[in-house]
Amino acid sequence: MTDPLHDATATDPATGLRAVRALRELADRLERLQVGRARELGWSWQEIADALGTSRQASHQKHRGTTR
Amino acid sequence: MFERFTADARTTVTEAQARARDLGADRIDGTHLLLALSAGGGPAGAALAAAGITPDRLTALIGSSGLDAEALAAIGIDLDAVRAGADHTFGAGALDRAGRRSPRHLTFDREAKKTLEVGLREAVRLGDRSIDSGHLLLAVLRLPGSAAHALLLRAGGDPERLRTALESRPAA
């Protein structure tokens, strides 16, 4: 198959947006997994937020309920 | 309509829901229906198996639950490698399970509903009293351009041959 996709800066918005969407979905999943593991290892929400570059409230609200 | 479904057609509907959930989908779409048809033992499952279209093959083509391996590969990300790493750290299947969790009750999307309706019409057209999985597969064949039809083609299915095989079987 020829490669219709070049990169996230592709000139065709459809191609570029598809790449962005794929990246976001992958990043979301990895975030969920990593945050869950960090909580299991005893990390505080503040520590997780610092690592992610977000606020403690944002991290807690986003992941509360999806992790123990 | 559902009261006219045979046991294998009913199983298809519940199986489509289970498959959609396994794949982390938020709706049941035509590809989940096709997957359920291929996994069932009714006339549709038999016709698809004879054509070499197995649940495993379809699942591989549907791809992993919303992760766009092709788009990621184009920007240099090897999804298989990421998945292997995630499996290692978080347990097998972790990346797929981390997909948005399916709601408790999944609804059929427009195309899947349409497929069920067309399945009913196929049964009427063939003079059959009940709707079985064969009619549902005929409905997929009747809807070119749908996601399920496209998936069938990608899996190497020949719509004409499948239609012939399904229509030449004894009536349900």
PDB file of C-alpha atoms in Angstrom, chain B residues 31 47 51 99 151:
ATOM      1  CA  THR B  31     -18.772  -4.430  11.915  1.00  0.00           C
ATOM      2  CA  ALA B  47     -21.256 -19.306   4.765  1.00  0.00           C
ATOM      3  CA  ALA B  51     -15.383 -18.313   2.533  1.00  0.00           C
ATOM      4  CA  GLY B  99      -9.815   2.315  25.922  1.00  0.00           C
ATOM      5  CA  LEU B 151     -14.922  -4.949   6.285  1.00  0.00           C
TER       6      LEU B 151
END
